[in-house]
PDB file of C-alpha atoms in Angstrom:
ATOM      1  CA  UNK A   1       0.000   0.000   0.000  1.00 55.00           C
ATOM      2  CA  UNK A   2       1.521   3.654  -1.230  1.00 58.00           C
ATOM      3  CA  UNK A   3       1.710   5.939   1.726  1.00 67.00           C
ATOM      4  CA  UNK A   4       0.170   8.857  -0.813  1.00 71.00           C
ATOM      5  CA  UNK A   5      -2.246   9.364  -3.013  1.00 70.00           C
ATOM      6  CA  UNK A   6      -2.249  11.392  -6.099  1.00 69.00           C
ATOM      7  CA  UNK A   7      -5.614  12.775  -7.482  1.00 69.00           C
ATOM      8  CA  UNK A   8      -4.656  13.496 -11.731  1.00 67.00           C
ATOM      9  CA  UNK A   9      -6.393  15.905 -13.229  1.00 67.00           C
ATOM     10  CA  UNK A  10      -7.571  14.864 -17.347  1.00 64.00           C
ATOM     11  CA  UNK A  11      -4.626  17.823 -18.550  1.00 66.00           C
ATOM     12  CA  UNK A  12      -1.639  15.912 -16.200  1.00 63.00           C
ATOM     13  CA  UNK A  13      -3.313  12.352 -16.779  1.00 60.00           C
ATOM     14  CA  UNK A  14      -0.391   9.637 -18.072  1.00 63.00           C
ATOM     15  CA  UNK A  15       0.008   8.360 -21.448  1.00 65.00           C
ATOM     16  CA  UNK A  16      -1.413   4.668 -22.210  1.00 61.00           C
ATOM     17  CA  UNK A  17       0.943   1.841 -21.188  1.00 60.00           C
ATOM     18  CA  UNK A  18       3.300   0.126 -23.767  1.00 65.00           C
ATOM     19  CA  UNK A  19       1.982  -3.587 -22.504  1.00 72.00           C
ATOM     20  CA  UNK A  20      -1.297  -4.880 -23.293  1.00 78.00           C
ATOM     21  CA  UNK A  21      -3.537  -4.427 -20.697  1.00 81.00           C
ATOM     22  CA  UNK A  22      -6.654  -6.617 -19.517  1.00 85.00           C
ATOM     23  CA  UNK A  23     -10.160  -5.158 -19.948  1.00 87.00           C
ATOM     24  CA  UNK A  24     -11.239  -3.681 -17.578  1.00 85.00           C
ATOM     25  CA  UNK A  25     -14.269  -5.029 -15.221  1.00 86.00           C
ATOM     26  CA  UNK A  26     -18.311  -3.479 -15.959  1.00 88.00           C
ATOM     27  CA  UNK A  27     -18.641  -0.538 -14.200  1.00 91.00           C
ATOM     28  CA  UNK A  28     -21.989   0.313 -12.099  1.00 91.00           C
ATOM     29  CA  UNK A  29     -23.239   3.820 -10.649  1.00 93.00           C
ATOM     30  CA  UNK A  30     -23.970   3.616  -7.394  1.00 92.00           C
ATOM     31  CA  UNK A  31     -25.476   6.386  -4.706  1.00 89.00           C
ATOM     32  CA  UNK A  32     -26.547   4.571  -2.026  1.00 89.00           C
ATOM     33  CA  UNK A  33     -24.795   1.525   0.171  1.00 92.00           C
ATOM     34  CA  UNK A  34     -25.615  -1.011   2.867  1.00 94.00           C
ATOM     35  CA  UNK A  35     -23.070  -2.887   5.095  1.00 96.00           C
ATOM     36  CA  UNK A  36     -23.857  -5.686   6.918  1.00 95.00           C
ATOM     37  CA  UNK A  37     -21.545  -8.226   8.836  1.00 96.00           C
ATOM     38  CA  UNK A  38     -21.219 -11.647   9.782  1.00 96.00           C
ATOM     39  CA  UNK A  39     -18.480 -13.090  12.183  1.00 96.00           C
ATOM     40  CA  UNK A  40     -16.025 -13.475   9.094  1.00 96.00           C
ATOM     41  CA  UNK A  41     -17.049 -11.316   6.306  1.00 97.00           C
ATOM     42  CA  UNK A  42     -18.325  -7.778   5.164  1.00 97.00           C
ATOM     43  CA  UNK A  43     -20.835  -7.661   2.946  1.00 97.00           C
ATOM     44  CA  UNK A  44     -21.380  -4.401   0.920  1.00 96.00           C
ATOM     45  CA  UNK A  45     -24.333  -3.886  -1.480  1.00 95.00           C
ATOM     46  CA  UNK A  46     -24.090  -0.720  -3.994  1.00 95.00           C
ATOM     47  CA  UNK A  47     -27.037   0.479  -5.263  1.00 92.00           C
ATOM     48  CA  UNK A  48     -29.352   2.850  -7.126  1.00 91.00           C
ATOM     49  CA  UNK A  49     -31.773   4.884  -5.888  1.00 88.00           C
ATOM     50  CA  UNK A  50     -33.264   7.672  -8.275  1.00 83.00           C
ATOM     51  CA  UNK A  51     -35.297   8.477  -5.248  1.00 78.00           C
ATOM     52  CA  UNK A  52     -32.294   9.488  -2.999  1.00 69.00           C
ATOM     53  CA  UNK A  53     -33.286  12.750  -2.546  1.00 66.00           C
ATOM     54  CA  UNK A  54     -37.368  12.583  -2.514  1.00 69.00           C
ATOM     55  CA  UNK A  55     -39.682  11.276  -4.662  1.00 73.00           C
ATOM     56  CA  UNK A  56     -39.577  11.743  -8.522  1.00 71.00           C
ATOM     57  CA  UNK A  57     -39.683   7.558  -9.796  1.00 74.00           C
ATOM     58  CA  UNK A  58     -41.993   4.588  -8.678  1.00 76.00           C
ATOM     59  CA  UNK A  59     -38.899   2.309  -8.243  1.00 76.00           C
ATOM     60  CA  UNK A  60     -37.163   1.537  -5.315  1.00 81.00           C
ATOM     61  CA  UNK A  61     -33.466   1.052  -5.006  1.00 83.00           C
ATOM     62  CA  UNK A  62     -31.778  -1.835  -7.174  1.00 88.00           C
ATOM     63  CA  UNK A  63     -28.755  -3.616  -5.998  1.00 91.00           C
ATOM     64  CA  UNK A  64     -25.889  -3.041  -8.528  1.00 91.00           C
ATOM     65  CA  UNK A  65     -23.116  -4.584  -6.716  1.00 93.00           C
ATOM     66  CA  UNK A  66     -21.965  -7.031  -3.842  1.00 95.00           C
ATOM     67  CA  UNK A  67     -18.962  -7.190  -2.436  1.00 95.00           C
ATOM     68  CA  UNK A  68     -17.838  -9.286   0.105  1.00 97.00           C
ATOM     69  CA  UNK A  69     -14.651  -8.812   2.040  1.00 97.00           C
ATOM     70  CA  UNK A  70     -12.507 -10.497   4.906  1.00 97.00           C
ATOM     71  CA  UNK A  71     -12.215  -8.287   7.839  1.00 97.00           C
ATOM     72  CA  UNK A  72      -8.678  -7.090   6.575  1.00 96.00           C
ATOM     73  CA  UNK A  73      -9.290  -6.623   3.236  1.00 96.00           C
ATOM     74  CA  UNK A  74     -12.027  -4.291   4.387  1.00 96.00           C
ATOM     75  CA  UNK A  75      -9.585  -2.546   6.391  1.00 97.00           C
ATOM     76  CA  UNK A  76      -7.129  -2.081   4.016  1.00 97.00           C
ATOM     77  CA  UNK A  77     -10.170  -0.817   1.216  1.00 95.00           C
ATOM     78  CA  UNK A  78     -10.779   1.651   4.419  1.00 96.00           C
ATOM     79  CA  UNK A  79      -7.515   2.587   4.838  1.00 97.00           C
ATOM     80  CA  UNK A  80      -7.175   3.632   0.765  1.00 97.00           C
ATOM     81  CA  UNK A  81     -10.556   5.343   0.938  1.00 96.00           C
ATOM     82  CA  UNK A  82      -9.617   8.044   3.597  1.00 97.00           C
ATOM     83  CA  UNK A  83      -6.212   8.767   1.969  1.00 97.00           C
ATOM     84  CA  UNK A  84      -7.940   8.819  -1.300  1.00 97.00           C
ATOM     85  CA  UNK A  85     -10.815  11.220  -0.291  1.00 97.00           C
ATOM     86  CA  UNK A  86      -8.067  13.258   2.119  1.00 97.00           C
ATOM     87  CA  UNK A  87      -6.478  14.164  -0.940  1.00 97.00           C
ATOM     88  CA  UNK A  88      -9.630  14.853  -2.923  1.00 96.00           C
ATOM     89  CA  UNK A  89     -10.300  16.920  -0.094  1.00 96.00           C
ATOM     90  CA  UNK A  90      -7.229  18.649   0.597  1.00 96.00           C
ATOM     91  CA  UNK A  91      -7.287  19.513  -3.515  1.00 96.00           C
ATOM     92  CA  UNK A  92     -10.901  20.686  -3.849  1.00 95.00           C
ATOM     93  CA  UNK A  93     -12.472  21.080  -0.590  1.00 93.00           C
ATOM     94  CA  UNK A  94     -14.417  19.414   2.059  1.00 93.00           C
ATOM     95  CA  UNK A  95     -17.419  17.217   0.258  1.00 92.00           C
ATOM     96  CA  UNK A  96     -20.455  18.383   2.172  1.00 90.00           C
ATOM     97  CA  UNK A  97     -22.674  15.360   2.942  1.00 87.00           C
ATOM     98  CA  UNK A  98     -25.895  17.287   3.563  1.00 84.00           C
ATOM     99  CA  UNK A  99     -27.374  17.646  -0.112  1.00 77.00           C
ATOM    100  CA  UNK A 100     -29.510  20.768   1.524  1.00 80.00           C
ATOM    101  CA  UNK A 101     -26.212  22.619   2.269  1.00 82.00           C
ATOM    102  CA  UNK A 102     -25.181  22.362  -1.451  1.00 76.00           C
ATOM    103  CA  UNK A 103     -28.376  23.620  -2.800  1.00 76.00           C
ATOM    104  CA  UNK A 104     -27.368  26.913  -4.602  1.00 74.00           C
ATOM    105  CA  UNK A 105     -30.254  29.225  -4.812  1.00 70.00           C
TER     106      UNK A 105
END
């Protein structure tokens, strides 16, 4: 694990790597999440809710991802997280959690 993280901007991002690379995995939106534990694992469900801020759809929230982690692997996905958003942070600002607050008028 790197002791720093680096957030790259589109203008600074690196050229494409001389080796062939693997494709990459689907990716899912997600703006919503649910942990829930058992004695050996962490179990994270990502999903969707279009209604995440009041009522505009008649759907409820889909499931777009599960993950399930050991205890240290979840620790270590922690540990990446808060340097990763510290630097975020530290570049751009504090990310305000309370949608209200962000409301410009």
């Amino acid at each position: 694990m790197s002791n720093t993280v680096k957030i790259v901007a589109p203008e600074e991002a690196p050229s494409a790597p001389a080796t062939k690379a693997t494709p990459a995995p689907e990716a899912v939106y997600s703006n919503v999440s649910r942990i829930f534990a058992t004695p050996n694992e962490i179990v994270i469900d990502f999903a969707l809710n279009l209604n995440a801020f009041g009522p505009m759809i008649e759907e409820d929230a889909r499931i777009v991802s599960r993950v399930i982690s050991s205890y240290d692997g979840a620790k270590r996905l922690w540990a990446h997280l808060t340097q990763t958003l510290q630097a975020y942070e530290k570049k751009y600002g504090e990310i305000e959690l309370d949608v209200t607050k962000r409301v410009k008028e």
